[in-house]
CSV table of C-alpha atoms and ligand atoms in Angstrom, one decimal:
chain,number,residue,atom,x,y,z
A,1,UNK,CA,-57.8,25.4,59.1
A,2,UNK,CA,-57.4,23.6,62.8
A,3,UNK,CA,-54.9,20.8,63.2
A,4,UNK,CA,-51.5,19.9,63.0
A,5,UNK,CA,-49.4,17.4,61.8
A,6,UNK,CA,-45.6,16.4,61.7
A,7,UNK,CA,-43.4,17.1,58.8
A,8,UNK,CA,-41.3,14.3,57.2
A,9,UNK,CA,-37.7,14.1,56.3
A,10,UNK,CA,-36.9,16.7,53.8
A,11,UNK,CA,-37.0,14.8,50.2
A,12,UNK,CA,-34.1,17.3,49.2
A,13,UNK,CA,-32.2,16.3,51.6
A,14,UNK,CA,-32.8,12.5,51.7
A,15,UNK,CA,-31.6,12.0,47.9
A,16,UNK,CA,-28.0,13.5,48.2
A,17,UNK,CA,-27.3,11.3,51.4
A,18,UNK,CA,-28.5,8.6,49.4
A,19,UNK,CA,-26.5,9.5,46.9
A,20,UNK,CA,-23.7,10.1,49.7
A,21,UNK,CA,-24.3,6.0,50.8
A,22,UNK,CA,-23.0,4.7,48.0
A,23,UNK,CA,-19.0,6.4,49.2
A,24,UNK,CA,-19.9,4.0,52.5
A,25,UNK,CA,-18.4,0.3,52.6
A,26,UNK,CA,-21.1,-0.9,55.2
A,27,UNK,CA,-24.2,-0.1,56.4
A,28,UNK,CA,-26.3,2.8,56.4
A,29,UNK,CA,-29.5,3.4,58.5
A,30,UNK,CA,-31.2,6.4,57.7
A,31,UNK,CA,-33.8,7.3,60.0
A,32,UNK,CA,-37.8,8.2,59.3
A,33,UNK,CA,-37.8,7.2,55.6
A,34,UNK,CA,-40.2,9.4,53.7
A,35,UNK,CA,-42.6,7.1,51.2
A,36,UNK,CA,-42.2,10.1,48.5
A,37,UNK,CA,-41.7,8.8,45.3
A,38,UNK,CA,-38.7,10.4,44.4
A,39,UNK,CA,-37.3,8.6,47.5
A,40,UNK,CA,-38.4,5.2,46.1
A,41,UNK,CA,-36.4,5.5,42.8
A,42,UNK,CA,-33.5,6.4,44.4
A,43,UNK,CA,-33.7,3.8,46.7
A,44,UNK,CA,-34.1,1.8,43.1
A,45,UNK,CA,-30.9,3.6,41.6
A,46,UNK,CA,-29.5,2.2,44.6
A,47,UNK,CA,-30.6,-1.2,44.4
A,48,UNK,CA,-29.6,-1.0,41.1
A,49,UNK,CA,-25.8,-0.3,41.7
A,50,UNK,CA,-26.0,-3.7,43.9
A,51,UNK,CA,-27.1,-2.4,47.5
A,52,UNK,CA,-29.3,-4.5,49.4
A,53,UNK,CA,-32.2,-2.1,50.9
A,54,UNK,CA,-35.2,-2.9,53.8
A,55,UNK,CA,-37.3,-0.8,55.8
A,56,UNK,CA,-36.9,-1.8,59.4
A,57,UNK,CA,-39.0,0.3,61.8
A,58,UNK,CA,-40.3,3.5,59.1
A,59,UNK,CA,-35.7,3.0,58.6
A,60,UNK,CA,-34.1,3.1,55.6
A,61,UNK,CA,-31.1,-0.4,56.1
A,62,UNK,CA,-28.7,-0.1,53.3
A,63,UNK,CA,-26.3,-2.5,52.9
A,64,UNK,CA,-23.6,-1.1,50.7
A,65,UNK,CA,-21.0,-3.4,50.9
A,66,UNK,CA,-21.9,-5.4,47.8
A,67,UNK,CA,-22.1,-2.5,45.6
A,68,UNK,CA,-21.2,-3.9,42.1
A,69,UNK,CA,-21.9,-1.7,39.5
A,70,UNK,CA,-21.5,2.1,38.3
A,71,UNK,CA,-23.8,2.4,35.5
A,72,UNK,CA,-27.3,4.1,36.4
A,73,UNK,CA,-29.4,3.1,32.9
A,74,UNK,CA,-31.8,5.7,31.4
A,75,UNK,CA,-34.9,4.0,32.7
A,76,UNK,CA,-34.0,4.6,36.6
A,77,UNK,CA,-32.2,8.1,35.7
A,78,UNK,CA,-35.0,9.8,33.9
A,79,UNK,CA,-36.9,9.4,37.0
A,80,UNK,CA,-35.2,11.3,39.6
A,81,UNK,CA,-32.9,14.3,39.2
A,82,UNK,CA,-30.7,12.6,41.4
A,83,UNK,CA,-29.1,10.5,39.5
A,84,UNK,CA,-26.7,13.3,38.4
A,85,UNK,CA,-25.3,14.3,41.7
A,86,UNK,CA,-24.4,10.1,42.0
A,87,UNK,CA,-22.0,10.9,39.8
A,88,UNK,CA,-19.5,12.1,42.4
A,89,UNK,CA,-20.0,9.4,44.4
A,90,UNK,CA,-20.1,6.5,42.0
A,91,UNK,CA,-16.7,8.0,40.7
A,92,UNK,CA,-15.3,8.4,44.4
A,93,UNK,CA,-16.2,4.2,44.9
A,94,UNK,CA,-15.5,3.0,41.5
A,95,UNK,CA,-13.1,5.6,39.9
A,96,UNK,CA,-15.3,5.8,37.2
A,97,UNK,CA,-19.0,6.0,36.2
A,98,UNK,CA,-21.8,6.0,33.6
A,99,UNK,CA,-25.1,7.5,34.1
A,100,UNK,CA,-27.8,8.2,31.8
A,101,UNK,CA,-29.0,11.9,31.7
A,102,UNK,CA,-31.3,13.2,34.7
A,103,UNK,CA,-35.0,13.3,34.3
A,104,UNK,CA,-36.7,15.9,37.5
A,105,UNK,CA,-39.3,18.4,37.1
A,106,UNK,CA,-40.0,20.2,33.4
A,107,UNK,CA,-39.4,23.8,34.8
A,108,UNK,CA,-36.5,25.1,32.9
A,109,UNK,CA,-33.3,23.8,30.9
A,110,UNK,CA,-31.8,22.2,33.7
A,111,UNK,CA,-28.2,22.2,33.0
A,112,UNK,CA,-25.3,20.4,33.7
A,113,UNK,CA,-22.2,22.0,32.8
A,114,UNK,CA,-21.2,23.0,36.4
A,115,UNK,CA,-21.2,19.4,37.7
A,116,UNK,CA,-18.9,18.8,34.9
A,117,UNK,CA,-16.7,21.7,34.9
A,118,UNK,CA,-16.5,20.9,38.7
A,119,UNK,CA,-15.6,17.6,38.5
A,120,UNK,CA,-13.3,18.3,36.0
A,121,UNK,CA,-11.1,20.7,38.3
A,122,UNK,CA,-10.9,17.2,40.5
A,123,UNK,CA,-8.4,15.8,36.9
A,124,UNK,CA,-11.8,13.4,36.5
A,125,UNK,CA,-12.2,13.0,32.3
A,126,UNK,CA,-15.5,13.0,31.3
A,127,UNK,CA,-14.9,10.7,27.9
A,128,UNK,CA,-18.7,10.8,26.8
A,129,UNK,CA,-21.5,13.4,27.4
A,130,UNK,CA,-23.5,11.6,24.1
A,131,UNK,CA,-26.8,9.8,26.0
A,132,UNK,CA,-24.8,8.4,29.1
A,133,UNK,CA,-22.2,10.8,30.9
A,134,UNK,CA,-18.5,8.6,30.6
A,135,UNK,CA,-16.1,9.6,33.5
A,136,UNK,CA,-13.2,8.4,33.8
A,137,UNK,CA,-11.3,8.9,37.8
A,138,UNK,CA,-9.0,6.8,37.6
A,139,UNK,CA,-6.5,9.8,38.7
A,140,UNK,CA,-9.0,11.9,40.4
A,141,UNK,CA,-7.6,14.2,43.4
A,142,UNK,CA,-8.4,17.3,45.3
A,143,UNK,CA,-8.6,20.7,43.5
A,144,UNK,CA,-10.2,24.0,43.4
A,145,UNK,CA,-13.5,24.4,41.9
A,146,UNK,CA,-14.7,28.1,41.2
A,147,UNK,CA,-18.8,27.9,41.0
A,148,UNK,CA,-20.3,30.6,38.4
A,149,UNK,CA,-23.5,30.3,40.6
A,150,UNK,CA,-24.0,28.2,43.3
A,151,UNK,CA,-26.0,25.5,42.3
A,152,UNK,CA,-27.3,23.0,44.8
A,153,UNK,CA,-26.7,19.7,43.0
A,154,UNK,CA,-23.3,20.2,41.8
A,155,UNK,CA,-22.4,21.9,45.1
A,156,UNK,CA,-23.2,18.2,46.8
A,157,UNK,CA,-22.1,16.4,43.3
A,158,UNK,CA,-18.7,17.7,44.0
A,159,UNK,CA,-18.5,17.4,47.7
A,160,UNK,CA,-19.2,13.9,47.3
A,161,UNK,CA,-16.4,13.5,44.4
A,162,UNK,CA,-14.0,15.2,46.2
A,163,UNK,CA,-15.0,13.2,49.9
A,164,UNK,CA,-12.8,10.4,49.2
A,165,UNK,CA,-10.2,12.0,46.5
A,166,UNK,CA,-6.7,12.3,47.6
A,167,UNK,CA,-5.7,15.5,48.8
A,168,UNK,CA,-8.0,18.5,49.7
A,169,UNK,CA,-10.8,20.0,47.6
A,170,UNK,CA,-12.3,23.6,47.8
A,171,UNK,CA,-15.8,24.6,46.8
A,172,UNK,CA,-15.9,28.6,46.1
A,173,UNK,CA,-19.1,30.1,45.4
A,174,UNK,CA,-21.0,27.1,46.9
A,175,UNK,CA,-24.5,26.9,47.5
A,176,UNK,CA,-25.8,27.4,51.3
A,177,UNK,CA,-29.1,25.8,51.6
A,178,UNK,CA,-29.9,23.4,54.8
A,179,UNK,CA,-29.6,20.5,52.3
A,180,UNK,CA,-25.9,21.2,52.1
A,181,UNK,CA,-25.4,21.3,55.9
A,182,UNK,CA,-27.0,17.9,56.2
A,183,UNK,CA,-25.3,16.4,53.6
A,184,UNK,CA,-21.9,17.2,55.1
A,185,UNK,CA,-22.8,16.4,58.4
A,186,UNK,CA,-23.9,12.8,57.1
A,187,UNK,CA,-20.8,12.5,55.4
A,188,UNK,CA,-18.3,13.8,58.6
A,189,UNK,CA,-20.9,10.9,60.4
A,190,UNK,CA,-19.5,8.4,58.1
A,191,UNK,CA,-15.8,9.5,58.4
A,192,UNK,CA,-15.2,12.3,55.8
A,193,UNK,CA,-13.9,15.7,56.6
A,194,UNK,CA,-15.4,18.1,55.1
A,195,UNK,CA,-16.0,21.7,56.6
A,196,UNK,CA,-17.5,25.0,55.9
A,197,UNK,CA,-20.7,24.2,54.8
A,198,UNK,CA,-23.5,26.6,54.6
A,199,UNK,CA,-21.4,29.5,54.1
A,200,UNK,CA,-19.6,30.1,50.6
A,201,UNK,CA,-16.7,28.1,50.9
A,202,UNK,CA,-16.6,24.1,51.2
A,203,UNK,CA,-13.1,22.2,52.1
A,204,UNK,CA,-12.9,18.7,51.8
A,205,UNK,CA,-10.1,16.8,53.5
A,206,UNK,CA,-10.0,13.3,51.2
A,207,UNK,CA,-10.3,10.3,53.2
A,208,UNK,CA,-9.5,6.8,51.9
A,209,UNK,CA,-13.0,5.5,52.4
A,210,UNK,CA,-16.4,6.2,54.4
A,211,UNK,CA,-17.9,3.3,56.6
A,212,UNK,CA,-20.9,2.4,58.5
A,213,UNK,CA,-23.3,5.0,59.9
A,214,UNK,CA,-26.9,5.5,61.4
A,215,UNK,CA,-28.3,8.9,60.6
A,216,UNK,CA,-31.5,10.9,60.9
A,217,UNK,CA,-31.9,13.7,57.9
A,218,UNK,CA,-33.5,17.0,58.3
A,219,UNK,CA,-37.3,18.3,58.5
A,220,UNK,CA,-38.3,18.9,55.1
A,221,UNK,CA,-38.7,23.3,55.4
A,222,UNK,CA,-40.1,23.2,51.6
A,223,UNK,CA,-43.6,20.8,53.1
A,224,UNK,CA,-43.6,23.1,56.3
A,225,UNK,CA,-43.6,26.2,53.9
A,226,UNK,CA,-46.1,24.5,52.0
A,227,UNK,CA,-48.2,24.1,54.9
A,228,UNK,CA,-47.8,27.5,56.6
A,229,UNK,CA,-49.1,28.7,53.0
A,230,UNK,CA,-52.1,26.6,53.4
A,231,UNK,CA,-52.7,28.1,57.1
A,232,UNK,CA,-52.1,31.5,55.5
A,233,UNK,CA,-54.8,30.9,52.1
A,234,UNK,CA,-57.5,29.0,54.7
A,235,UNK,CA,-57.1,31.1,58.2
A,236,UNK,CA,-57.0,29.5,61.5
A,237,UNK,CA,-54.2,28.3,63.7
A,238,UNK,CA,-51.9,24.9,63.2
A,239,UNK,CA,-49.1,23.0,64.7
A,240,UNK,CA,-46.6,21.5,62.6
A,241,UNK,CA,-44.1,19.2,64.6
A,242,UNK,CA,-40.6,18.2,63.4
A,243,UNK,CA,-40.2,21.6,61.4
A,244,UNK,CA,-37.6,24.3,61.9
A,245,UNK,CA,-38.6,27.7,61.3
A,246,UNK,CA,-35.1,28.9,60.9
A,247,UNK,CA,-34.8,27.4,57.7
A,248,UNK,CA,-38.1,30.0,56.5
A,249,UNK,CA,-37.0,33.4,57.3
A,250,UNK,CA,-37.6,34.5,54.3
A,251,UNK,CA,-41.2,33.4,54.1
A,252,UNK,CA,-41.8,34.1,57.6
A,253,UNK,CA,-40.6,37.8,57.0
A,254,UNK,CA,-43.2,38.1,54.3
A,255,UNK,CA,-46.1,37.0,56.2
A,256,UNK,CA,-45.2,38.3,59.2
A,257,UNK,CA,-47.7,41.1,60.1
A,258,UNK,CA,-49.4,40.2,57.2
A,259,UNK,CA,-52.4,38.8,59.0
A,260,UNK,CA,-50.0,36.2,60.5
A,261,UNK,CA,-48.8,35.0,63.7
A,262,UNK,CA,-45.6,32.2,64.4
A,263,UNK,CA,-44.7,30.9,67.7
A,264,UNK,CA,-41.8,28.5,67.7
A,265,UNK,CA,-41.4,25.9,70.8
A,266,UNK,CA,-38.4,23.3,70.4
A,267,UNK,CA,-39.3,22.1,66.8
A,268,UNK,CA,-43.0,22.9,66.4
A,269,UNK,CA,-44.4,26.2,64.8
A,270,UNK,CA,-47.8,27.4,65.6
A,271,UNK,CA,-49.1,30.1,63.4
A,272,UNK,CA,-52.2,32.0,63.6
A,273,UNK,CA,-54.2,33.6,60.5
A,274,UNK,CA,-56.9,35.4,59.3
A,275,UNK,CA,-58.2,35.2,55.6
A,276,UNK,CA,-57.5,38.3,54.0
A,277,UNK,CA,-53.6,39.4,53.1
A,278,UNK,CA,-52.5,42.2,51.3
A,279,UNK,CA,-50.7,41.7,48.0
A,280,UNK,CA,-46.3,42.1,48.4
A,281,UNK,CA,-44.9,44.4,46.4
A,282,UNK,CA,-42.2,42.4,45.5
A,283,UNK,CA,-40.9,38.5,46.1
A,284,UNK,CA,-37.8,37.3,44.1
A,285,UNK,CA,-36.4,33.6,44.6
A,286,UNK,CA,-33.3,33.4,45.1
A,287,UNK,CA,-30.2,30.9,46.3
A,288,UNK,CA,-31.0,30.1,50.4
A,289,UNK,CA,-31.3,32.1,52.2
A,290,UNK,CA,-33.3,34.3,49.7
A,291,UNK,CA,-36.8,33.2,48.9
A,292,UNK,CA,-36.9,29.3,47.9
A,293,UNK,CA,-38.1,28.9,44.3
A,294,UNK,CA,-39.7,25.6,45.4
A,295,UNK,CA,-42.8,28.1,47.7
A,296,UNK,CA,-43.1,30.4,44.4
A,297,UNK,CA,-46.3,28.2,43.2
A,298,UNK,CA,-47.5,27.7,46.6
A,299,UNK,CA,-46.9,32.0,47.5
A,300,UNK,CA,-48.2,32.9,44.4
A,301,UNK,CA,-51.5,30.9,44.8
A,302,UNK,CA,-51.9,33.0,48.0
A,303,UNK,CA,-51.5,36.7,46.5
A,304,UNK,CA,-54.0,35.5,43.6
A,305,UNK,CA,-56.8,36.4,46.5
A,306,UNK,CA,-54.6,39.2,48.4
A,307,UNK,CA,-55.7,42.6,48.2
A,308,UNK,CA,-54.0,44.6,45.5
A,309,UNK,CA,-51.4,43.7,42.8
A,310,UNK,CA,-48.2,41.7,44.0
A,311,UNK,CA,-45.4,41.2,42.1
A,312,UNK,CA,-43.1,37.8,42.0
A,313,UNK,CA,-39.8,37.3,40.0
A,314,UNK,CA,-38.7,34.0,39.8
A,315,UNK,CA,-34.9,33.7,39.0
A,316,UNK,CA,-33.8,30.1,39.0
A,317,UNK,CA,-35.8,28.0,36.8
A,318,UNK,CA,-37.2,29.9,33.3
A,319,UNK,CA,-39.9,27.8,32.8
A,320,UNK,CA,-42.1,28.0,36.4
A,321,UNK,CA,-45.0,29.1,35.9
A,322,UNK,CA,-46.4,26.7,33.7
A,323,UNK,CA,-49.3,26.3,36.6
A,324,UNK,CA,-50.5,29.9,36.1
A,325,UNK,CA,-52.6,28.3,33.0
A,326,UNK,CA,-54.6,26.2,35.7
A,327,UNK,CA,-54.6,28.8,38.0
A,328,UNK,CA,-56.4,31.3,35.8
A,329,UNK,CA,-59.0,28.0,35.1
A,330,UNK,CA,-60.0,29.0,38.8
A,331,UNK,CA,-60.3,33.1,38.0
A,332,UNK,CA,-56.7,34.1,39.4
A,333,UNK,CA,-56.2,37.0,37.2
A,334,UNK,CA,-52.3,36.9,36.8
A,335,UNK,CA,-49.8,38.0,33.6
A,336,UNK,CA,-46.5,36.3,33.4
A,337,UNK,CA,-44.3,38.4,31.4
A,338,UNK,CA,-40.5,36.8,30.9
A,339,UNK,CA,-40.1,35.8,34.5
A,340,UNK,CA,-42.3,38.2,36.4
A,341,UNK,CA,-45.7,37.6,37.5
A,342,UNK,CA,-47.6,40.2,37.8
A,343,UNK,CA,-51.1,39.2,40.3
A,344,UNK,CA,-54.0,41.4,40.2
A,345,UNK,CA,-55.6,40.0,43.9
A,346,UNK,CA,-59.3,39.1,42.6
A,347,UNK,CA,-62.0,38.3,45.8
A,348,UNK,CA,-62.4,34.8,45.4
A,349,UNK,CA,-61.5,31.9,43.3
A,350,UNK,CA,-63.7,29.1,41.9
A,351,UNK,CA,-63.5,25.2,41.9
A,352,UNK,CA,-62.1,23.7,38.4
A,353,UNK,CA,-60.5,20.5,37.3
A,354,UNK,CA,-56.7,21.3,36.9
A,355,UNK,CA,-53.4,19.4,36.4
A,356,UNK,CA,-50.0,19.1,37.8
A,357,UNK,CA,-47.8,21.0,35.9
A,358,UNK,CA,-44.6,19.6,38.1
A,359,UNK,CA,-44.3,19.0,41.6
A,360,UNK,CA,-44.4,22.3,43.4
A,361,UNK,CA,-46.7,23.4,40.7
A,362,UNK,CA,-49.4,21.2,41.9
A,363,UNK,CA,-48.9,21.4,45.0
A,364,UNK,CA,-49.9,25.1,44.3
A,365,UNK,CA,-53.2,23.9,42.8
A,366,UNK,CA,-54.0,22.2,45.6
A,367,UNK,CA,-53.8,24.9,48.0
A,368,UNK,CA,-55.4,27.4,45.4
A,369,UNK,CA,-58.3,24.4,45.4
A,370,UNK,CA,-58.5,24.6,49.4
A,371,UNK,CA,-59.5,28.3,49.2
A,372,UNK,CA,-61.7,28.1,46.3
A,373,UNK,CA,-65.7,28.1,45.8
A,374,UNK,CA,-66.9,24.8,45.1
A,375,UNK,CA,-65.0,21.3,44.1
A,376,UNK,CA,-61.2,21.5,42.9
A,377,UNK,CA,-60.2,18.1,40.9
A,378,UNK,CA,-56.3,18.3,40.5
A,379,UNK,CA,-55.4,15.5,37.6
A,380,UNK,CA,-51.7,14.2,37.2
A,381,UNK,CA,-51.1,14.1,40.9
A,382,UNK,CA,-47.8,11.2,40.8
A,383,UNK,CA,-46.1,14.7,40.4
A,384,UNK,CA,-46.8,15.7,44.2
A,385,UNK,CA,-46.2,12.3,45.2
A,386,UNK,CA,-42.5,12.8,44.3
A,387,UNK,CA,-42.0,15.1,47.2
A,388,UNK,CA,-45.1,14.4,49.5
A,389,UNK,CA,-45.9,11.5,51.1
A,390,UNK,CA,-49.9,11.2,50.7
A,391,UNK,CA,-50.4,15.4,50.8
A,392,UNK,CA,-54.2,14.4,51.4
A,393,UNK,CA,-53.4,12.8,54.9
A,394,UNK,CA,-51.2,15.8,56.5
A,395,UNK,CA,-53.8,18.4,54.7
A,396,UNK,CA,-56.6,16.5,56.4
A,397,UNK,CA,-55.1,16.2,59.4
A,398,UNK,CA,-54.5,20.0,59.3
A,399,UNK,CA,-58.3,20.6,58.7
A,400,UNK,CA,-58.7,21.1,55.0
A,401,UNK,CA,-62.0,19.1,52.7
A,402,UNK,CA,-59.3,17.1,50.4
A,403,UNK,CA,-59.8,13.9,49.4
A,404,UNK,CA,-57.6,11.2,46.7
A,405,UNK,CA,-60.0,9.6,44.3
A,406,UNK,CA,-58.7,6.6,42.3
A,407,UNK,CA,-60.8,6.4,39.0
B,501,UD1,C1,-32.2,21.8,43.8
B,501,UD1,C2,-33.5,21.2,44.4
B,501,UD1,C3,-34.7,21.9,43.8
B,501,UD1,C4,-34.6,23.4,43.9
B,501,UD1,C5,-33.2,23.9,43.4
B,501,UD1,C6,-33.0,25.4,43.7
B,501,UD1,C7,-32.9,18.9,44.9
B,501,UD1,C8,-33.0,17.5,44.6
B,501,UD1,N1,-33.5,19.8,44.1
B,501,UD1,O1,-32.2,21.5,42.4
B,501,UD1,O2,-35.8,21.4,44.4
B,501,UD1,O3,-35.6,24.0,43.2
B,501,UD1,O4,-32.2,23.2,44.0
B,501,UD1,O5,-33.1,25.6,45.1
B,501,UD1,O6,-32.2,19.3,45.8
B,501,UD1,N2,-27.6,25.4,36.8
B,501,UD1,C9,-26.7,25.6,35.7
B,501,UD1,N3,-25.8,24.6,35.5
B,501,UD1,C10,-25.6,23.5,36.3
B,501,UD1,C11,-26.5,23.4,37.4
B,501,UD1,C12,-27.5,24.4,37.6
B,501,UD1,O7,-26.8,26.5,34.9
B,501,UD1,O8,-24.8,22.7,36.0
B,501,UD1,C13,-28.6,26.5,37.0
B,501,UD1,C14,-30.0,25.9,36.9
B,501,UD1,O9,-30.4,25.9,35.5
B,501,UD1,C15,-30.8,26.8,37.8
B,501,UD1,C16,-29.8,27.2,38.9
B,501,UD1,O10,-28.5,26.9,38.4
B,501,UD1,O11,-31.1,28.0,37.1
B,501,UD1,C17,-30.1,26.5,40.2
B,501,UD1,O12,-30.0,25.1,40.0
B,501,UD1,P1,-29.5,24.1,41.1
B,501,UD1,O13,-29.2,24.9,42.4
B,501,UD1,O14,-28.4,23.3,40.6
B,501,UD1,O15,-30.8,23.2,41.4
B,501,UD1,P2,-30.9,21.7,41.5
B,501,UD1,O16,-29.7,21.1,42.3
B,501,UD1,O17,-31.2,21.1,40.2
């Protein structure tokens, strides 16, 4: 692979700060608006709750002050896992809220109790959890919410409740990825005060209400990781612009001296690679900054051609290796046992027709497909469209044989 390309907005952080617009009375320009599907139906979730919404120079204009409506209806919810982390935000403009259950990708149970219990300790009711999720805030105020793990969505969910909620809220045990940063610094742009985040302990000053703001979201580090992976499966050198490579240390740390080479110059990465890896002996995901569960696919697709046996322990989402069928459709010789994957490196792998199981899944696939003998067809691709804006494009651009065929 020879190339390089620029990596957009990060879709995980894009859909909390939308979520985040609906606590702003004005408007809200979000810079670089990534075309990934995911993006769209929030935008539509927006719409939906009354905001007017154009694209004005690649910019996402939100005009918020005729929201008019706090219900998100099953259709629009099952679409986007973002719909549950609204929930703060509708209940911080309305006081109260109705949203239909989340839909997102099919790689675990996906629970929601710690957005509830979390909201909860902010004296919001939730009245009905049958279909829709009823919540009541009418008396909604500051309070101290104690996460059992810190999970990313109810982390922002209850930052967002607790933005414009009188008095001062504290998140303990809260989640640390980049996403959060950016979502508080959005917010603080907008007039909240929050503070803290990116360590383990969130406080929230309540303000009365956030207003207008312009604001450019972070580099997506999941499509840069994604990338780098491709690099690392292909060989050859590429330049990825708009990326921070302080937000991969713990992939970087893997592939370092593993036939790899990074250079970092003001927000481009350069990385240098031969073809042949050896296996890891062990890579578990974790919270950030631990290994991100959303490069597990993409990682493991890589060690199915290293030499030796690698072993990768995926700890957040149960159900993630529903791919590995597909994989072993191109001669990847791997055993999933509970949530281990155990990968017995085999010399090559050979072109198949595969499907997306889920997003990061098939992304995986794709880069298995760059790397194979012969013609990959990956089926079911409107699951890498919800977080990458035409893959093919930046792939080409990067050097890779990958074309999108419409049938
Ligand atoms: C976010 C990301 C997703 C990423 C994940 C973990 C977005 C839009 N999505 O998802 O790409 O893979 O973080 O980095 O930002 N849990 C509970 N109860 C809850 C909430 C979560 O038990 O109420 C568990 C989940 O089942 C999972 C773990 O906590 O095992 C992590 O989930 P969480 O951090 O909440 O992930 P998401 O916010 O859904």
């Amino acid at each position: 692979m020879f190339g390089s390309c620029k990596i957009a907005c990060a879709k995980n952080a894009y859909l909390p700060i939308l979520a985040g617009a609906i606590l702003c009375d004005g408007k809200v320009t979000l810079k670089n608006y990534p075309n990934f599907l995911d993006i769209i139906n929030m935008t539509n979730i927006l719409e939906n709750l009354g905001a007017k919404a154009k694209i004005q120079d690649k910019n996402l204009v939100l005009d918020m002050t005729s929201l008019n409506n706090y219900e998100i209806p099953h259709e629009l919810a099952t679409l986007t896992r973002s719909s549950i982390f609204s929930l703060g935000a509708i209940l911080g403009r309305f006081k109260k809220a109705r949203v239909a259950y989340p839909g997102g990708c099919e790689i675990g149970s996906r629970p929601i109790d710690l957005h509830l219990k979390g909201l909860e300790a902010l004296n919001i009711k939730v009245l009905d959890r049958r279909g829709f999720i009823t919540c009541d805030g009418e008396n909604m105020r500051g309070g101290v919410v104690n996460l059992d793990f810190p999970s990313v969505g109810a982390t922002e969910n209850i930052m967002m409740a607790g933005a414009t909620a009188k008095g001062v809220t504290k998140i303990i045990n809260s989640a640390k990825e980049p996403e959060i940063v950016d979502l508080q610094n959005f917010l603080n742009s907008a007039g909240a005060k929050i503070s803290g985040a990116g360590t383990s302990v969130i406080t929230i000053q309540g303000v009365p209400k956030l207003n207008s703001v312009e604001y450019l979201p972070i580099s997506d580090r999941i499509i840069t990781g994604t990338y780098l992976l491709a690099c690392a499966i292909c060989g050859g050198e590429i330049e990825l612009h708009n990326a921070n490579i302080g937000h991969l240390d713990s992939l970087i740390s893997k592939l370092s001296g593993n036939n790899c080479r990074f250079w970092n110059k003001k927000g481009r990465i350069i990385m240098q690679s031969g073809k042949k890896h050896k296996s890891i002996s062990k890579i578990e995901t974790m919270p950030y900054p631990g290994f991100p569960t959303d490069l597990q696919p993409q990682i493991v697709a890589m060690l199915s051609t290293a030499k030796g046996t690698s072993l990768v322990v995926e700890n957040l989402f149960e159900t993630r290796y529903k791919y590995v069928n597909e994989l072993s459709k191109m001669g990847a010789d791997i055993m999933i046992k509970d949530r281990s994957a155990i990968i017995r490196g085999v010399p090559k792998l050979f072109g198949a027709s595969v499907n997306s199981t889920d997003l990061r899944g098939g992304v995986g696939l794709v880069l298995a497909g760059l790397m194979a003998d012969g013609f990959t067809t990956v089926g079911n691709i409107q699951q890498i469209d919800r977080g990458y804006a035409h893959i093919e494009n930046d792939l080409s651009k990067l050097g890779a044989e990958i074309k999108r065929i419409h049938f």
